[in-house]
Short mmCIF file of C-alpha atoms in Angstrom, two decimals:
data_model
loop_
_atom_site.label_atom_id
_atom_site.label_comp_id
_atom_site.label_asym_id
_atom_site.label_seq_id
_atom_site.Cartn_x
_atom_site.Cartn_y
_atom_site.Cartn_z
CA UNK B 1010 -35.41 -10.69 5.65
CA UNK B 1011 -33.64 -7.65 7.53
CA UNK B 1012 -30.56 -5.90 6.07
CA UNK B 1013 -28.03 -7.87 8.55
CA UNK B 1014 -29.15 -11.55 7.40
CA UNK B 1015 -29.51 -10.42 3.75
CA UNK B 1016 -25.79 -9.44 4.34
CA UNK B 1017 -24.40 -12.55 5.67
CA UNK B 1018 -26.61 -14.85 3.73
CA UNK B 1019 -25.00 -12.66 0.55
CA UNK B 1020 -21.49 -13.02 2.16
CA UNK B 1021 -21.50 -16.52 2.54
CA UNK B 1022 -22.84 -17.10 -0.93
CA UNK B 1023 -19.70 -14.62 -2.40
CA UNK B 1024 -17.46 -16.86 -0.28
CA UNK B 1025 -18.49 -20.20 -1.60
CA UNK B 1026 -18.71 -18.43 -5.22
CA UNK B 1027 -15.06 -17.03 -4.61
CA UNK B 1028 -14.22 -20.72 -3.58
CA UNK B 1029 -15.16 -21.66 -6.80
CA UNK B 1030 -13.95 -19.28 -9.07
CA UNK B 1031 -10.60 -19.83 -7.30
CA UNK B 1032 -10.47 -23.71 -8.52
CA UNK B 1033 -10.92 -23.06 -12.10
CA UNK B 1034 -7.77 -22.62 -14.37
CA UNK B 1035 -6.99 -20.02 -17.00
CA UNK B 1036 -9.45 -17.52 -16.07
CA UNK B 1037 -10.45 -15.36 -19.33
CA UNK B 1038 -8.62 -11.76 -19.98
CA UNK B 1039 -9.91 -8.88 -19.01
CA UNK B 1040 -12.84 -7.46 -21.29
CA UNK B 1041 -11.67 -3.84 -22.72
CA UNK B 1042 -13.18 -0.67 -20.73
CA UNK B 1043 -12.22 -3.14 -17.21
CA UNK B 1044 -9.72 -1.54 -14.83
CA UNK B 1045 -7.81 -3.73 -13.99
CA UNK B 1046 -8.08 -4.96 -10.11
CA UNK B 1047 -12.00 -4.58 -10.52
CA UNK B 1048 -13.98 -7.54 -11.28
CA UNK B 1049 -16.83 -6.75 -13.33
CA UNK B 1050 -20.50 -8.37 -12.11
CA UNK B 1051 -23.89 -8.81 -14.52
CA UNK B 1052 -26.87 -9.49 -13.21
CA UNK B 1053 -30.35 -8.96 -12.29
CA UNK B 1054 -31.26 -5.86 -9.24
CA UNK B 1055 -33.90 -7.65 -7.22
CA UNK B 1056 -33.78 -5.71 -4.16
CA UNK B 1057 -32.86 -2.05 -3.22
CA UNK B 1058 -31.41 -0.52 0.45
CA UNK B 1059 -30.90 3.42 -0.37
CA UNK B 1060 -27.54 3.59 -1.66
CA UNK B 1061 -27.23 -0.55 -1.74
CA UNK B 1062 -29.10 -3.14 -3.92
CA UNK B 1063 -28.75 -6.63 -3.96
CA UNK B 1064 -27.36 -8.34 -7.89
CA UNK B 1065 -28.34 -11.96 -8.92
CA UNK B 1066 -26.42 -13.62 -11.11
CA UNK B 1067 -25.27 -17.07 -12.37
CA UNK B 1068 -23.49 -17.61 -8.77
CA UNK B 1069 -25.99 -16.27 -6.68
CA UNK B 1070 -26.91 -13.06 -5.26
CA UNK B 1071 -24.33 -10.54 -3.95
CA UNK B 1072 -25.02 -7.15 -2.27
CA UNK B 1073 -23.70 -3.75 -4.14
CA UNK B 1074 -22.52 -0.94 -2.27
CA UNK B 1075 -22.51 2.28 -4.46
CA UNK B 1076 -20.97 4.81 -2.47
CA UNK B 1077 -22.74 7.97 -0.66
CA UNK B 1078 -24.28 9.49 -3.77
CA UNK B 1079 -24.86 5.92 -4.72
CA UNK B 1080 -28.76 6.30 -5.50
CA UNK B 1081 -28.47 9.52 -6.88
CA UNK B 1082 -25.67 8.77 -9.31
CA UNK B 1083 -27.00 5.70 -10.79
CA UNK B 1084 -30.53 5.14 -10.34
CA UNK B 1085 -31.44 1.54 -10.50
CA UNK B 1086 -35.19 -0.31 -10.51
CA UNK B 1087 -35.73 -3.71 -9.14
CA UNK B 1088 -35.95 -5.68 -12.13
CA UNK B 1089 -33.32 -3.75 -14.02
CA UNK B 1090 -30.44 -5.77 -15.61
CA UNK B 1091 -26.83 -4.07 -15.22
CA UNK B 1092 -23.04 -4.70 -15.18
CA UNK B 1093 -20.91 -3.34 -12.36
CA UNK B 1094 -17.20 -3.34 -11.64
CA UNK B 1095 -16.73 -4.18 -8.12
CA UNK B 1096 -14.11 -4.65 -5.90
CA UNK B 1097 -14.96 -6.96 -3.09
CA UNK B 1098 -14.02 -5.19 0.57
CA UNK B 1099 -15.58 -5.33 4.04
CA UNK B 1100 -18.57 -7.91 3.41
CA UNK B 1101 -19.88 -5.86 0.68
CA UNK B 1102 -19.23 -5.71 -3.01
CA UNK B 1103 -17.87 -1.57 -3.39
CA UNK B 1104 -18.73 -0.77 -7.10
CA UNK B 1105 -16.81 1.77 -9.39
CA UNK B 1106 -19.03 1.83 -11.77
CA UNK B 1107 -22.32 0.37 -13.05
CA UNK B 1108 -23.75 0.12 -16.68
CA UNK B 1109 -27.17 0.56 -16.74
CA UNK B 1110 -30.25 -1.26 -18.56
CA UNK B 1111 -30.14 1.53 -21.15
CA UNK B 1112 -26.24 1.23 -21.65
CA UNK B 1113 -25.11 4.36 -19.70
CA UNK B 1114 -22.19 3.73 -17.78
CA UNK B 1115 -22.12 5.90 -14.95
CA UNK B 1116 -18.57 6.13 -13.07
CA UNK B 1117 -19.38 6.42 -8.92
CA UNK B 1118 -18.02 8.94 -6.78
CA UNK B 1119 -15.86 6.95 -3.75
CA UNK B 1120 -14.45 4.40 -6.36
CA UNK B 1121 -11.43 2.55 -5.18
CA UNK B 1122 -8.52 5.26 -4.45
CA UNK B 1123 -5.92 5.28 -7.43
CA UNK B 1124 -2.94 2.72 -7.10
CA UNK B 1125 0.15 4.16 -5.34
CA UNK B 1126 4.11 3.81 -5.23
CA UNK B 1127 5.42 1.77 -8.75
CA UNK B 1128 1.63 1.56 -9.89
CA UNK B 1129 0.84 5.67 -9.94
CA UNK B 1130 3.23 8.73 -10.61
CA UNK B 1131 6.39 6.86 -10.17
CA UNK B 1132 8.71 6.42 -12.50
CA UNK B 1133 12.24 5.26 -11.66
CA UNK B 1134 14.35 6.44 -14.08
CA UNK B 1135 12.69 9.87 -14.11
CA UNK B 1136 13.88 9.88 -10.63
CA UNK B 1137 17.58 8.48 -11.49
CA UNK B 1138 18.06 11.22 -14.06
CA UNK B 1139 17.00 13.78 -11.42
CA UNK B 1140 19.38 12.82 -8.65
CA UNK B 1141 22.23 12.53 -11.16
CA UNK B 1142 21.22 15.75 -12.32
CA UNK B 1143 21.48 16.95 -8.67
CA UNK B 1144 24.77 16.01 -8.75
CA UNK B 1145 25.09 12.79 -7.50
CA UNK B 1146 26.22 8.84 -9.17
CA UNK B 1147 26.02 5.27 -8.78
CA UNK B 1148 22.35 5.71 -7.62
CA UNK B 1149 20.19 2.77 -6.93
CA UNK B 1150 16.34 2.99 -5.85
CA UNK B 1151 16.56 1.02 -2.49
CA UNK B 1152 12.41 1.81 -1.79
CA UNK B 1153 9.66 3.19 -2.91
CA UNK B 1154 7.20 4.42 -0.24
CA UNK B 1155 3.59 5.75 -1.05
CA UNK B 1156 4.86 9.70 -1.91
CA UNK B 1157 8.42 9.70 -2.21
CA UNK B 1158 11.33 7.00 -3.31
CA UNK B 1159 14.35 6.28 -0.67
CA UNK B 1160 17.76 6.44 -3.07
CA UNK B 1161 21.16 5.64 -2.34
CA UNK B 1162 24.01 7.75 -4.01
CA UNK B 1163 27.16 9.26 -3.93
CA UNK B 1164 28.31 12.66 -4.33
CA UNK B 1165 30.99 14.18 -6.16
CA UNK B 1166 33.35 13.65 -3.33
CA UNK B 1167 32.62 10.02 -2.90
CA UNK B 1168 30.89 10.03 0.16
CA UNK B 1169 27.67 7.87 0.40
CA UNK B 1170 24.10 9.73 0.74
CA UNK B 1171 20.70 8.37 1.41
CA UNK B 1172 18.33 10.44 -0.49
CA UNK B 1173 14.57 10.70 -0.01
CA UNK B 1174 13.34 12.10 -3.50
CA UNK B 1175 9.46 13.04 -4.50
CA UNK B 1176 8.31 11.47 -7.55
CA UNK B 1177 8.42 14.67 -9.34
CA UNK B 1178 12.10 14.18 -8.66
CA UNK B 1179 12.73 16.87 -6.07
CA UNK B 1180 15.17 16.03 -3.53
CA UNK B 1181 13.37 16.49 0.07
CA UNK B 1182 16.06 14.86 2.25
CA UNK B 1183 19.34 13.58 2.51
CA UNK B 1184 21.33 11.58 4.94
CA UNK B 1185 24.99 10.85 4.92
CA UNK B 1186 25.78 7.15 5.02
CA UNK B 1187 28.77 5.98 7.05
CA UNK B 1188 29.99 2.58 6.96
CA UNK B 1189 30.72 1.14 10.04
CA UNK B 1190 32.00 -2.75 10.99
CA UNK B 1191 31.57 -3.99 14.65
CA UNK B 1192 34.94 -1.64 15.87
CA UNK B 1193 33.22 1.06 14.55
CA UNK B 1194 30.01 1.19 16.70
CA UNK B 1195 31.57 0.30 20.02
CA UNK B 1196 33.95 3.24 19.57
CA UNK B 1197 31.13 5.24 18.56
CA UNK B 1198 29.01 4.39 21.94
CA UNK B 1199 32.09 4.05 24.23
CA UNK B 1200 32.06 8.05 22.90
CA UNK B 1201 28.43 8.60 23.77
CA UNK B 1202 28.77 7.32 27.07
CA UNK B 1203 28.03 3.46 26.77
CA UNK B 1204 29.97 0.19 27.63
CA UNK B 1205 29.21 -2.27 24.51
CA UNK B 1206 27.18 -4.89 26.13
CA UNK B 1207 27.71 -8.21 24.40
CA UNK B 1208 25.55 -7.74 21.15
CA UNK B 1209 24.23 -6.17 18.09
CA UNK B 1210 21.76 -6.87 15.58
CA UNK B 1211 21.81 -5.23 11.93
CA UNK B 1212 17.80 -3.87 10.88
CA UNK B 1213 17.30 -2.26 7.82
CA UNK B 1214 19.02 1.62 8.98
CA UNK B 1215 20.37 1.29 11.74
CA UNK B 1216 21.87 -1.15 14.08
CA UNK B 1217 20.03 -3.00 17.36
CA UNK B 1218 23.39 -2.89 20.05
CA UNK B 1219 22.80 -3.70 23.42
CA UNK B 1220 24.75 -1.69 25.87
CA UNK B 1221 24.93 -0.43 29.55
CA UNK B 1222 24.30 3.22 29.76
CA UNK B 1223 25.83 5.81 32.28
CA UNK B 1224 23.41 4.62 35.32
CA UNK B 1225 24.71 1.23 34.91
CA UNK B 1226 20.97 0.29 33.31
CA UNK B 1227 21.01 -2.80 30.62
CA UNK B 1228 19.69 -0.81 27.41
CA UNK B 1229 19.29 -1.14 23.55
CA UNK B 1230 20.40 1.41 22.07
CA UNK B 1231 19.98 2.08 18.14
CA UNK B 1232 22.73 3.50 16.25
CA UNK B 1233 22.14 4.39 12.95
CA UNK B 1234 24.09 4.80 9.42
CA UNK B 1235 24.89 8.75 10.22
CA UNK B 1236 26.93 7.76 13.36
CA UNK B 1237 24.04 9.28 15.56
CA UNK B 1238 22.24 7.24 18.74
CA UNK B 1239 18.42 8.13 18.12
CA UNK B 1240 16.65 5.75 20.69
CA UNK B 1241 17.42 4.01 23.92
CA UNK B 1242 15.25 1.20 25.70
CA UNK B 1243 15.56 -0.21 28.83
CA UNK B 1244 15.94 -4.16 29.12
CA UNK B 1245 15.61 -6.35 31.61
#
């Protein structure tokens, strides 16, 4: 059997098996030493493809993908009985680590990338204490993005600030906030050059307004929380 078949013949197997394992309650804890997110595989090697080998256990057989330095790191036999912490990704099974038949764990270079945003270096109220330590109140975490938070503030002056702060808690960037009703952003394009066209739609920063622009051209236009117009599209 070639590499290909092996592969969906394994994949179909892990499918049924994942079938399975989904319809039966109160699944055990994790065992200690298990990251958590990985799902840890015993079994029996009982074929090998360079830096891939194919485990049989109790649910069938599933094929292991170890990484680039795979075969070097862990060197497995065919025969060899081992325990691997997998997670399952793009038809294969990508291990993180594998216990050998002699009991040496051996951690794999390209395991899966450490968790990000609330799960990694993050910690809110590290970050609170560093914007009111900037000089700021009343601030409220309104994201968290994969390197910095998005935090909205006031100053000492009471004007409203949208702060983009690293999780270190440095301050990278700040943008004032201006609250504006419906008057407020047709006055504000009528000033730019626009007639208000008939609607607007709120999104998350900005808002959606349609409008007719100095060439007499049907555009939306969006206008966001610092009173500036950053985009304009053409409708028709």
């Amino acid at each position: 059997m070639d590499l290909r078949s092996l592969s969906l013949s394994i994949l179909a197997s892990a499918a049924l098996a994942g079938y399975a394992y989904s319809q039966t309650p109160g699944q055990p804890p994790i065992p200690p030493g298990i990251q958590v997110g990985l799902t840890q595989l015993e079994g029996v090697v009982r074929e090998i493809f360079g830096n891939k080998f194919v485990l049989e256990d109790a649910t069938g057989r599933k094929l292991i993908e170890t990484g680039p330095r795979g075969s070097e790191l862990a060197r497995v036999s065919v025969g060899d009985k081992v325990s691997v912490e997998v997670t399952p990704r793009d038809g294969f099974f990508h291990a993180a680590s594998i216990t050998l038949a002699n009991g040496q764990r051996v951690v794999l270079a390209g395991a899966p990338p450490a968790p990000r945003g609330r799960d990694a270096a993050y910690d809110e109220r590290g970050v609170l204490d560093a914007v009111q330590r900037a000089g700021f109140r009343d601030a409220r975490v309104q994201e968290v993005k994969k390197k910095h938070v998005e935090v909205v503030a006031v100053d000492a002056s009471g004007k409203s600030w949208e702060l983009h702060v690293e999780f270190d808690g440095r301050i990278r960037k700040q943008e004032a906030l201006v609250a504006m009703n419906d008057a407020d952003v047709k006055a504000l394009i009528e000033r730019a050059g626009y007639t208000y066209g008939g609607s607007m739609r709120p999104k998350k920063k900005h808002m959606v307004v349609t409008a007719i622009n100095s060439r007499g051209e049907r555009v939306e236009i969006d206008v966001h929380r610092d009173g500036t117009i950053k985009k304009e599209k053409r409708i028709f």
